[in-house]
Amino acid sequence: MTTVLIVDDQPLQRYGFRMLLESQPDTAVVGEAGHGAEAVRLTAELRPDVVLMDIRMPGMDGIEATRLIVASGGRSRVLVLTTFDLDEYAHAALRAGASGFLLKDARPEELLAGIRAVAEGDAVVAPAVTRRLLDAYAHRLPGPPGAADRDPRLAALTDREREILVAVGRGWTNGEIAQRLVLSESTVKTHVGRVLAKIGARDRVQAVIFAYDVGLTRPNPPA
């Protein structure tokens, strides 16, 4: 059973999420919060598997709430909801430690699959969507070209692992990496796992953020 805390300042939105989640035999809503501070308090109290987090809320927003939840060291993982094309805060939420994001207009099956993936420790953001988001807000990224050479976390990577990290940062799926580097998907998966461990990334989304931050990957220039 996957337990979920719903965080949204709109009661009708929370009701819709609750109805969907309670219709599933493997998910249970353990609480609701209308703002970030309440989300932090209830996460500590209820210890849900997944916190379904809105970003724009009065008072403490979803970014700060995500940062505090992740910093607490608990097992709860945060799945951010965003409008994407209007929400310039999505990248900040990922940097704060969210395990991924979904669009607010996602289909019900996409939301359910995302919650289950996050609960299992995976990232729910499709690599191509991650790339689109980071490209859109790359002007906020602090890492200049060449920063990678100065980051000690990369020293532990083998040449192949560094190559894998660059590919992940470009938004390639495991299948795409396997095809382009002439490897099996199981080998790619093993490499990705080692890269995550060595750079201290919680999941694939955080690896993409890291690759951009240190300058290993940069946005594609406008066409």
Coordinates of N, CA and C in Angstrom, one line a residue:
M1 N 0.8 -1.2 0.0 CA 0.0 0.0 0.0 C 0.9 1.2 0.0
T2 N 0.7 2.1 -0.9 CA 1.4 3.4 -1.0 C 0.6 4.5 -0.4
T3 N 1.1 5.1 0.6 CA 0.4 6.2 1.3 C 0.8 7.6 0.8
V4 N -0.2 8.4 0.6 CA 0.0 9.7 0.0 C -0.5 10.9 0.8
L5 N 0.2 12.0 0.9 CA -0.2 13.2 1.5 C -0.5 14.2 0.3
I6 N -1.7 14.7 0.2 CA -2.0 15.6 -0.9 C -1.9 17.1 -0.4
V7 N -1.1 17.9 -1.1 CA -0.8 19.2 -0.8 C -1.3 20.2 -1.9
D8 N -2.3 20.9 -1.7 CA -2.8 21.9 -2.7 C -3.7 22.9 -2.0
D9 N -3.6 24.2 -2.3 CA -4.4 25.2 -1.7 C -5.8 25.2 -2.2
Q10 N -6.2 24.4 -3.2 CA -7.5 24.4 -3.7 C -8.3 23.2 -3.2
P11 N -9.3 23.3 -2.4 CA -10.0 22.2 -1.9 C -10.6 21.3 -2.9
L12 N -11.1 21.8 -4.0 CA -11.7 21.0 -5.1 C -10.6 20.2 -5.7
Q13 N -9.4 20.7 -5.9 CA -8.3 20.0 -6.5 C -7.9 18.8 -5.6
R14 N -7.8 19.1 -4.3 CA -7.5 18.0 -3.3 C -8.6 16.9 -3.4
Y15 N -9.8 17.3 -3.5 CA -10.9 16.3 -3.5 C -10.8 15.4 -4.7
G16 N -10.5 16.0 -5.9 CA -10.3 15.2 -7.1 C -9.2 14.2 -7.0
F17 N -8.0 14.7 -6.4 CA -6.9 13.7 -6.2 C -7.3 12.6 -5.2
R18 N -8.0 13.0 -4.2 CA -8.4 12.0 -3.2 C -9.3 10.9 -3.8
M19 N -10.3 11.4 -4.6 CA -11.2 10.5 -5.2 C -10.5 9.5 -6.1
L20 N -9.5 10.0 -6.9 CA -8.8 9.2 -7.8 C -7.9 8.1 -7.0
L21 N -7.2 8.6 -6.0 CA -6.3 7.7 -5.2 C -7.1 6.7 -4.4
E22 N -8.2 7.1 -3.9 CA -9.0 6.1 -3.1 C -9.7 5.1 -3.9
S23 N -9.8 5.3 -5.2 CA -10.4 4.3 -6.1 C -9.4 3.2 -6.5
Q24 N -8.2 3.3 -6.0 CA -7.1 2.3 -6.3 C -6.9 1.4 -5.1
P25 N -6.8 0.1 -5.3 CA -6.6 -0.8 -4.2 C -5.2 -0.7 -3.5
D26 N -4.2 0.0 -4.2 CA -2.9 0.0 -3.7 C -2.4 1.4 -3.2
T27 N -3.3 2.4 -3.2 CA -3.0 3.7 -2.7 C -3.9 4.1 -1.6
A28 N -3.4 4.9 -0.7 CA -4.3 5.4 0.4 C -3.9 6.8 0.8
V29 N -4.8 7.7 0.9 CA -4.6 9.1 1.2 C -4.6 9.2 2.8
V30 N -3.4 9.6 3.3 CA -3.3 9.7 4.8 C -3.6 11.1 5.3
G31 N -3.6 12.1 4.4 CA -3.9 13.4 4.9 C -3.9 14.4 3.8
E32 N -4.3 15.6 4.1 CA -4.3 16.7 3.1 C -3.8 18.0 3.8
A33 N -3.1 18.8 3.0 CA -2.6 20.1 3.5 C -2.9 21.2 2.5
G34 N -3.2 22.4 3.0 CA -3.5 23.5 2.1 C -2.4 24.5 1.9
H35 N -1.3 24.3 2.6 CA -0.1 25.2 2.4 C 1.1 24.5 2.8
G36 N 2.3 25.1 2.5 CA 3.5 24.4 2.7 C 3.9 24.1 4.2
A37 N 3.6 25.0 5.1 CA 3.9 24.7 6.5 C 3.1 23.5 7.0
E38 N 1.9 23.5 6.6 CA 1.1 22.3 7.1 C 1.6 21.0 6.4
A39 N 2.1 21.1 5.2 CA 2.6 19.9 4.5 C 3.9 19.4 5.3
V40 N 4.7 20.3 5.7 CA 5.9 19.9 6.4 C 5.5 19.2 7.8
R41 N 4.6 19.8 8.5 CA 4.1 19.3 9.8 C 3.5 17.9 9.6
L42 N 2.6 17.8 8.6 CA 1.9 16.5 8.4 C 2.8 15.4 7.9
T43 N 3.8 15.8 7.1 CA 4.8 14.8 6.6 C 5.6 14.2 7.8
A44 N 6.0 15.1 8.7 CA 6.7 14.6 9.8 C 5.8 13.7 10.7
E45 N 4.6 14.0 10.8 CA 3.6 13.3 11.7 C 3.2 12.0 11.0
L46 N 2.8 12.0 9.7 CA 2.2 10.9 9.1 C 3.2 10.0 8.3
R47 N 4.3 10.5 8.0 CA 5.4 9.8 7.2 C 4.8 9.1 6.0
P48 N 4.2 9.8 5.1 CA 3.7 9.2 3.9 C 4.8 8.7 3.0
D49 N 4.5 7.8 2.1 CA 5.5 7.4 1.1 C 5.7 8.5 0.1
V50 N 4.6 9.2 -0.3 CA 4.7 10.2 -1.3 C 4.0 11.4 -0.9
V51 N 4.6 12.6 -1.1 CA 3.9 13.9 -0.9 C 3.6 14.5 -2.3
L52 N 2.3 14.6 -2.6 CA 1.9 15.2 -3.9 C 1.8 16.7 -3.7
M53 N 2.8 17.4 -4.2 CA 3.1 18.8 -3.8 C 2.7 19.8 -4.9
D54 N 1.8 20.7 -4.6 CA 1.6 21.9 -5.4 C 2.7 22.8 -5.2
I55 N 3.0 23.7 -6.1 CA 4.1 24.7 -6.0 C 3.5 26.0 -5.5
R56 N 2.6 26.5 -6.2 CA 2.1 27.9 -5.8 C 1.0 27.8 -4.8
M57 N 1.4 28.3 -3.6 CA 0.4 28.3 -2.4 C 0.7 29.5 -1.6
P58 N -0.3 30.0 -0.9 CA 0.0 31.1 0.0 C 0.9 30.8 1.2
G59 N 1.6 31.7 1.7 CA 2.5 31.4 2.8 C 3.7 30.7 2.3
M60 N 4.0 29.6 2.9 CA 5.1 28.8 2.5 C 4.8 28.0 1.2
D61 N 5.5 28.2 0.2 CA 5.2 27.6 -1.1 C 5.7 26.2 -1.2
G62 N 5.5 25.5 -2.3 CA 5.9 24.1 -2.4 C 7.4 23.9 -2.5
I63 N 8.1 24.9 -2.9 CA 9.6 24.8 -3.0 C 10.2 24.7 -1.7
E64 N 9.8 25.7 -0.8 CA 10.4 25.7 0.5 C 9.9 24.4 1.3
A65 N 8.7 24.0 1.1 CA 8.2 22.9 1.8 C 8.9 21.6 1.4
T66 N 9.2 21.5 0.1 CA 10.0 20.4 -0.4 C 11.4 20.4 0.2
R67 N 12.0 21.5 0.2 CA 13.4 21.6 0.8 C 13.4 21.2 2.2
L68 N 12.4 21.6 3.0 CA 12.4 21.2 4.4 C 12.1 19.7 4.6
I69 N 11.2 19.2 3.8 CA 10.9 17.8 3.9 C 12.1 16.9 3.5
V70 N 12.7 17.3 2.5 CA 13.9 16.5 2.0 C 15.0 16.6 3.1
A71 N 15.2 17.8 3.6 CA 16.3 18.1 4.6 C 16.1 17.3 5.9
S72 N 14.8 17.0 6.2 CA 14.6 16.3 7.4 C 15.1 14.9 7.4
G73 N 15.4 14.3 6.2 CA 16.0 13.0 6.2 C 15.0 11.9 6.3
G74 N 13.7 12.2 6.2 CA 12.7 11.1 6.3 C 12.6 10.4 5.0
R75 N 11.7 9.4 5.0 CA 11.6 8.5 3.9 C 10.6 9.0 2.8
S76 N 9.9 10.0 3.2 CA 8.9 10.6 2.3 C 9.5 11.2 1.1
R77 N 9.0 10.9 -0.1 CA 9.5 11.5 -1.3 C 8.5 12.5 -1.9
V78 N 8.9 13.5 -2.6 CA 8.1 14.6 -3.1 C 7.9 14.5 -4.6
L79 N 6.6 14.5 -5.0 CA 6.3 14.6 -6.4 C 5.6 15.9 -6.6
V80 N 6.2 16.8 -7.4 CA 5.7 18.1 -7.6 C 4.7 18.2 -8.8
L81 N 3.7 19.0 -8.6 CA 2.7 19.2 -9.7 C 3.0 20.6 -10.2
T82 N 3.0 20.8 -11.5 CA 3.4 22.0 -12.2 C 2.6 22.2 -13.4
T83 N 2.4 23.5 -13.8 CA 1.8 23.8 -15.1 C 2.8 23.8 -16.2
F84 N 4.1 23.7 -15.8 CA 5.3 23.6 -16.7 C 5.5 24.8 -17.6
D85 N 4.6 25.1 -18.5 CA 4.9 26.2 -19.4 C 4.7 27.6 -18.8
L86 N 4.0 27.6 -17.6 CA 3.8 28.8 -16.9 C 4.6 28.9 -15.6
D87 N 5.1 27.7 -15.2 CA 5.7 27.6 -13.9 C 7.2 27.6 -13.9
E88 N 7.8 28.8 -13.7 CA 9.2 28.9 -13.7 C 9.9 28.4 -12.4
Y89 N 9.1 27.9 -11.5 CA 9.6 27.4 -10.2 C 9.9 25.9 -10.2
A90 N 9.5 25.2 -11.3 CA 9.7 23.8 -11.3 C 11.1 23.4 -11.2
H91 N 12.0 24.0 -11.8 CA 13.4 23.7 -11.7 C 13.9 23.9 -10.3
A92 N 13.5 25.0 -9.6 CA 13.9 25.2 -8.2 C 13.3 24.1 -7.3
A93 N 12.2 23.6 -7.6 CA 11.6 22.5 -6.8 C 12.4 21.2 -7.0
L94 N 12.9 20.9 -8.2 CA 13.7 19.8 -8.4 C 15.1 19.9 -7.7
R95 N 15.6 21.1 -7.7 CA 16.9 21.4 -7.0 C 16.7 21.3 -5.5
A96 N 15.5 21.6 -5.0 CA 15.2 21.5 -3.6 C 15.1 20.0 -3.1
G97 N 15.1 19.1 -4.1 CA 15.1 17.7 -3.7 C 13.8 16.9 -4.1
A98 N 12.9 17.5 -4.9 CA 11.8 16.7 -5.4 C 12.3 15.6 -6.3
S99 N 11.5 14.5 -6.3 CA 11.9 13.3 -7.1 C 11.4 13.4 -8.5
G100 N 10.7 14.5 -8.8 CA 10.2 14.6 -10.2 C 9.0 15.5 -10.2
F101 N 8.4 15.7 -11.4 CA 7.2 16.5 -11.5 C 6.3 16.0 -12.5
L102 N 5.1 16.3 -12.4 CA 4.0 15.9 -13.4 C 3.3 17.2 -13.7
L103 N 2.7 17.2 -14.9 CA 1.8 18.3 -15.2 C 0.5 18.2 -14.6
K104 N -0.1 19.3 -14.2 CA -1.4 19.3 -13.6 C -2.5 18.8 -14.5
D105 N -2.3 18.8 -15.8 CA -3.3 18.2 -16.7 C -2.9 16.8 -17.1
A106 N -2.1 16.1 -16.3 CA -1.7 14.7 -16.6 C -3.0 13.9 -16.6
R107 N -3.0 12.8 -17.4 CA -4.1 11.9 -17.3 C -4.0 11.1 -16.0
P108 N -5.2 10.6 -15.5 CA -5.2 9.9 -14.2 C -4.2 8.8 -14.2
E109 N -4.1 8.0 -15.2 CA -3.2 6.9 -15.2 C -1.7 7.3 -15.1
E110 N -1.4 8.5 -15.7 CA -0.1 9.1 -15.6 C 0.2 9.5 -14.1
L111 N -0.7 10.1 -13.5 CA -0.5 10.5 -12.1 C -0.3 9.3 -11.2
L112 N -1.2 8.3 -11.4 CA -1.0 7.1 -10.6 C 0.3 6.4 -10.8
A113 N 0.7 6.3 -12.1 CA 2.0 5.6 -12.4 C 3.1 6.4 -11.8
G114 N 3.0 7.8 -11.8 CA 4.1 8.6 -11.2 C 4.2 8.4 -9.7
I115 N 3.1 8.4 -9.0 CA 3.1 8.2 -7.6 C 3.7 6.8 -7.3
R116 N 3.3 5.8 -8.0 CA 3.9 4.5 -7.7 C 5.4 4.4 -8.0
A117 N 5.8 5.1 -9.1 CA 7.2 5.1 -9.4 C 8.0 5.8 -8.3
V118 N 7.6 6.9 -7.8 CA 8.3 7.7 -6.8 C 8.3 6.8 -5.5
A119 N 7.2 6.2 -5.2 CA 7.2 5.4 -4.0 C 8.2 4.2 -4.0
E120 N 8.5 3.8 -5.2 CA 9.5 2.7 -5.4 C 10.9 3.2 -5.5
G121 N 11.1 4.5 -5.4 CA 12.4 5.1 -5.4 C 12.9 5.6 -6.8
D122 N 12.0 5.6 -7.8 CA 12.4 6.0 -9.1 C 12.0 7.5 -9.3
A123 N 12.5 8.0 -10.4 CA 12.1 9.4 -10.8 C 11.0 9.2 -11.8
V124 N 10.0 10.1 -11.7 CA 8.8 10.0 -12.6 C 8.9 10.8 -13.9
V125 N 9.9 11.7 -14.0 CA 10.0 12.6 -15.1 C 10.6 11.9 -16.3
A126 N 9.9 11.9 -17.4 CA 10.5 11.3 -18.6 C 11.7 12.2 -19.0
P127 N 12.8 11.5 -19.3 CA 14.1 12.3 -19.6 C 13.9 13.4 -20.6
A128 N 13.1 13.2 -21.7 CA 12.9 14.2 -22.7 C 12.2 15.4 -22.1
V129 N 11.2 15.2 -21.1 CA 10.5 16.3 -20.5 C 11.5 17.0 -19.6
T130 N 12.3 16.3 -18.9 CA 13.3 16.9 -18.0 C 14.2 17.9 -18.8
R131 N 14.6 17.4 -20.0 CA 15.5 18.2 -20.8 C 14.8 19.5 -21.3
R132 N 13.5 19.3 -21.6 CA 12.7 20.5 -22.1 C 12.6 21.5 -20.9
L133 N 12.3 21.0 -19.7 CA 12.2 21.9 -18.6 C 13.5 22.7 -18.3
L134 N 14.6 22.0 -18.3 CA 15.9 22.6 -17.9 C 16.3 23.5 -19.1
D135 N 16.1 23.2 -20.3 CA 16.4 24.0 -21.4 C 15.6 25.4 -21.3
A136 N 14.4 25.3 -20.9 CA 13.5 26.4 -20.8 C 14.0 27.4 -19.7
Y137 N 14.6 26.9 -18.6 CA 15.0 27.7 -17.5 C 16.5 27.6 -17.3
A138 N 17.3 27.4 -18.3 CA 18.7 27.2 -18.1 C 19.4 28.4 -17.7
H139 N 18.8 29.6 -17.9 CA 19.5 30.9 -17.5 C 19.6 30.9 -16.0
R140 N 18.8 30.1 -15.3 CA 18.9 30.1 -13.8 C 20.0 29.2 -13.3
L141 N 20.6 28.4 -14.2 CA 21.6 27.4 -13.7 C 22.9 28.1 -13.4
P142 N 23.5 27.8 -12.2 CA 24.7 28.5 -11.8 C 26.0 28.0 -12.4
G143 N 26.0 26.7 -12.9 CA 27.3 26.1 -13.3 C 27.8 26.6 -14.6
P144 N 28.9 27.3 -14.7 CA 29.4 27.7 -16.0 C 30.2 26.6 -16.6
P145 N 30.4 26.7 -18.0 CA 31.2 25.7 -18.7 C 32.5 25.5 -18.0
G146 N 33.0 24.3 -17.8 CA 34.3 24.1 -17.2 C 34.2 23.8 -15.7
A147 N 33.0 24.0 -15.1 CA 32.9 23.8 -13.6 C 33.0 22.3 -13.3
A148 N 32.8 21.4 -14.3 CA 32.9 20.0 -14.0 C 34.3 19.6 -13.6
D149 N 35.3 20.3 -14.2 CA 36.7 19.9 -14.0 C 37.1 20.3 -12.5
R150 N 36.3 21.1 -11.9 CA 36.6 21.5 -10.5 C 35.7 20.8 -9.5
D151 N 34.8 20.0 -9.9 CA 34.0 19.3 -8.9 C 34.6 18.0 -8.5
P152 N 34.9 17.8 -7.2 CA 35.6 16.6 -6.8 C 34.7 15.3 -6.9
R153 N 33.4 15.5 -7.0 CA 32.5 14.3 -7.1 C 32.7 13.6 -8.4
L154 N 33.2 14.3 -9.4 CA 33.4 13.6 -10.7 C 34.7 12.9 -10.8
A155 N 35.6 13.1 -9.9 CA 36.9 12.4 -10.0 C 36.7 10.9 -9.8
A156 N 35.7 10.5 -9.1 CA 35.5 9.1 -8.8 C 34.9 8.3 -10.0
L157 N 34.4 9.1 -11.0 CA 33.7 8.4 -12.1 C 34.8 7.9 -13.1
T158 N 34.5 6.7 -13.6 CA 35.3 6.2 -14.8 C 34.9 7.0 -16.0
D159 N 35.7 6.9 -17.1 CA 35.4 7.6 -18.3 C 34.0 7.1 -18.8
R160 N 33.7 5.9 -18.7 CA 32.4 5.4 -19.2 C 31.3 5.9 -18.3
E161 N 31.5 6.0 -17.0 CA 30.5 6.5 -16.1 C 30.2 8.0 -16.4
R162 N 31.3 8.7 -16.7 CA 31.2 10.2 -17.0 C 30.4 10.3 -18.4
E163 N 30.7 9.4 -19.3 CA 29.9 9.4 -20.6 C 28.4 9.2 -20.3
I164 N 28.2 8.2 -19.4 CA 26.8 7.9 -19.1 C 26.1 9.1 -18.5
L165 N 26.8 9.8 -17.6 CA 26.2 11.0 -16.9 C 25.9 12.1 -17.9
V166 N 26.8 12.3 -18.9 CA 26.5 13.3 -19.9 C 25.2 12.9 -20.7
A167 N 25.1 11.6 -21.0 CA 23.9 11.1 -21.7 C 22.7 11.3 -20.9
V168 N 22.7 11.0 -19.7 CA 21.6 11.2 -18.8 C 21.2 12.7 -18.7
G169 N 22.2 13.5 -18.6 CA 22.0 15.0 -18.6 C 21.3 15.5 -19.9
R170 N 21.6 14.8 -21.0 CA 21.0 15.2 -22.3 C 19.6 14.7 -22.4
G171 N 19.1 14.0 -21.4 CA 17.7 13.5 -21.5 C 17.5 12.2 -22.2
W172 N 18.6 11.4 -22.4 CA 18.4 10.2 -23.1 C 17.9 9.1 -22.2
T173 N 17.0 8.3 -22.7 CA 16.5 7.1 -22.0 C 17.6 6.0 -21.9
N174 N 17.4 5.0 -21.1 CA 18.4 3.9 -21.0 C 18.5 3.3 -22.4
G175 N 17.4 3.1 -23.1 CA 17.4 2.5 -24.4 C 18.2 3.3 -25.4
E176 N 18.0 4.6 -25.3 CA 18.8 5.5 -26.3 C 20.3 5.4 -26.0
I177 N 20.6 5.4 -24.7 CA 22.0 5.4 -24.3 C 22.6 4.0 -24.8
A178 N 21.9 2.9 -24.6 CA 22.3 1.6 -25.0 C 22.6 1.6 -26.5
Q179 N 21.7 2.2 -27.2 CA 21.8 2.1 -28.7 C 23.0 3.0 -29.2
R180 N 23.1 4.2 -28.6 CA 24.2 5.1 -29.1 C 25.5 4.7 -28.6
L181 N 25.6 4.1 -27.4 CA 26.9 3.7 -26.9 C 27.2 2.2 -27.1
V182 N 26.3 1.5 -27.8 CA 26.5 0.1 -28.2 C 26.7 -0.7 -26.9
L183 N 25.7 -0.6 -26.0 CA 25.7 -1.4 -24.7 C 24.3 -2.0 -24.6
S184 N 24.3 -3.0 -23.7 CA 23.0 -3.6 -23.3 C 22.3 -2.6 -22.4
E185 N 20.9 -2.7 -22.3 CA 20.2 -1.8 -21.4 C 20.5 -2.2 -20.0
S186 N 20.7 -3.5 -19.7 CA 21.1 -3.9 -18.3 C 22.4 -3.3 -17.9
T187 N 23.3 -3.2 -18.8 CA 24.6 -2.6 -18.5 C 24.5 -1.1 -18.3
V188 N 23.7 -0.5 -19.1 CA 23.4 1.0 -18.9 C 22.8 1.2 -17.5
K189 N 21.8 0.4 -17.2 CA 21.1 0.5 -15.9 C 22.1 0.4 -14.7
T190 N 23.1 -0.5 -14.9 CA 24.1 -0.7 -13.8 C 25.0 0.5 -13.7
H191 N 25.4 1.0 -14.9 CA 26.2 2.2 -14.9 C 25.5 3.4 -14.3
V192 N 24.2 3.6 -14.6 CA 23.5 4.7 -14.1 C 23.4 4.6 -12.6
G193 N 23.2 3.4 -12.0 CA 23.1 3.2 -10.6 C 24.4 3.6 -9.9
R194 N 25.5 3.2 -10.5 CA 26.9 3.6 -10.0 C 27.1 5.1 -10.0
V195 N 26.7 5.7 -11.1 CA 26.9 7.1 -11.2 C 26.1 7.9 -10.1
L196 N 24.8 7.4 -9.9 CA 24.0 8.1 -8.9 C 24.6 7.9 -7.5
A197 N 25.2 6.8 -7.2 CA 25.8 6.6 -5.9 C 27.1 7.4 -5.8
K198 N 27.9 7.6 -6.8 CA 29.1 8.3 -6.7 C 28.9 9.8 -6.6
I199 N 27.9 10.3 -7.3 CA 27.7 11.8 -7.2 C 26.7 12.2 -6.1
G200 N 26.2 11.2 -5.4 CA 25.2 11.4 -4.3 C 23.9 11.9 -4.8
A201 N 23.4 11.4 -6.0 CA 22.1 11.8 -6.5 C 21.1 10.8 -6.0
R202 N 19.9 11.3 -5.6 CA 18.8 10.5 -5.1 C 18.2 9.7 -6.3
D203 N 18.2 10.2 -7.5 CA 17.5 9.6 -8.6 C 18.0 10.2 -9.9
R204 N 17.4 9.8 -11.0 CA 17.8 10.3 -12.3 C 17.6 11.8 -12.5
V205 N 16.5 12.3 -11.9 CA 16.2 13.7 -12.0 C 17.4 14.5 -11.4
Q206 N 17.8 14.1 -10.2 CA 18.9 14.8 -9.5 C 20.2 14.7 -10.3
A207 N 20.4 13.6 -11.0 CA 21.6 13.5 -11.9 C 21.6 14.4 -13.0
V208 N 20.4 14.7 -13.6 CA 20.3 15.6 -14.7 C 20.6 17.0 -14.1
I209 N 20.0 17.4 -13.0 CA 20.3 18.7 -12.4 C 21.8 18.8 -12.1
F210 N 22.4 17.8 -11.6 CA 23.9 17.8 -11.3 C 24.7 18.1 -12.6
A211 N 24.3 17.3 -13.7 CA 25.0 17.5 -14.9 C 25.0 18.9 -15.5
Y212 N 23.8 19.5 -15.3 CA 23.7 20.9 -15.7 C 24.4 21.8 -14.8
D213 N 24.3 21.6 -13.5 CA 25.0 22.5 -12.6 C 26.5 22.6 -12.7
V214 N 27.1 21.5 -13.0 CA 28.6 21.5 -13.2 C 29.0 21.7 -14.6
G215 N 28.1 22.0 -15.5 CA 28.4 22.3 -16.8 C 28.7 21.2 -17.8
L216 N 28.5 19.9 -17.4 CA 28.7 18.8 -18.3 C 27.7 18.9 -19.4
T217 N 26.5 19.3 -19.2 CA 25.4 19.4 -20.2 C 24.9 20.9 -20.2
R218 N 24.8 21.4 -21.4 CA 24.2 22.7 -21.5 C 23.0 22.7 -22.5
P219 N 22.2 23.7 -22.4 CA 21.0 23.7 -23.2 C 21.3 23.7 -24.7
N220 N 20.5 23.2 -25.5 CA 20.6 23.3 -27.0 C 20.4 24.7 -27.4
P221 N 21.2 25.2 -28.3 CA 21.0 26.6 -28.7 C 19.7 26.7 -29.5
P222 N 19.0 27.9 -29.5 CA 17.8 28.0 -30.2 C 17.9 27.8 -31.7
A223 N 16.9 27.2 -32.3 CA 17.0 26.9 -33.7 C 16.8 28.2 -34.5

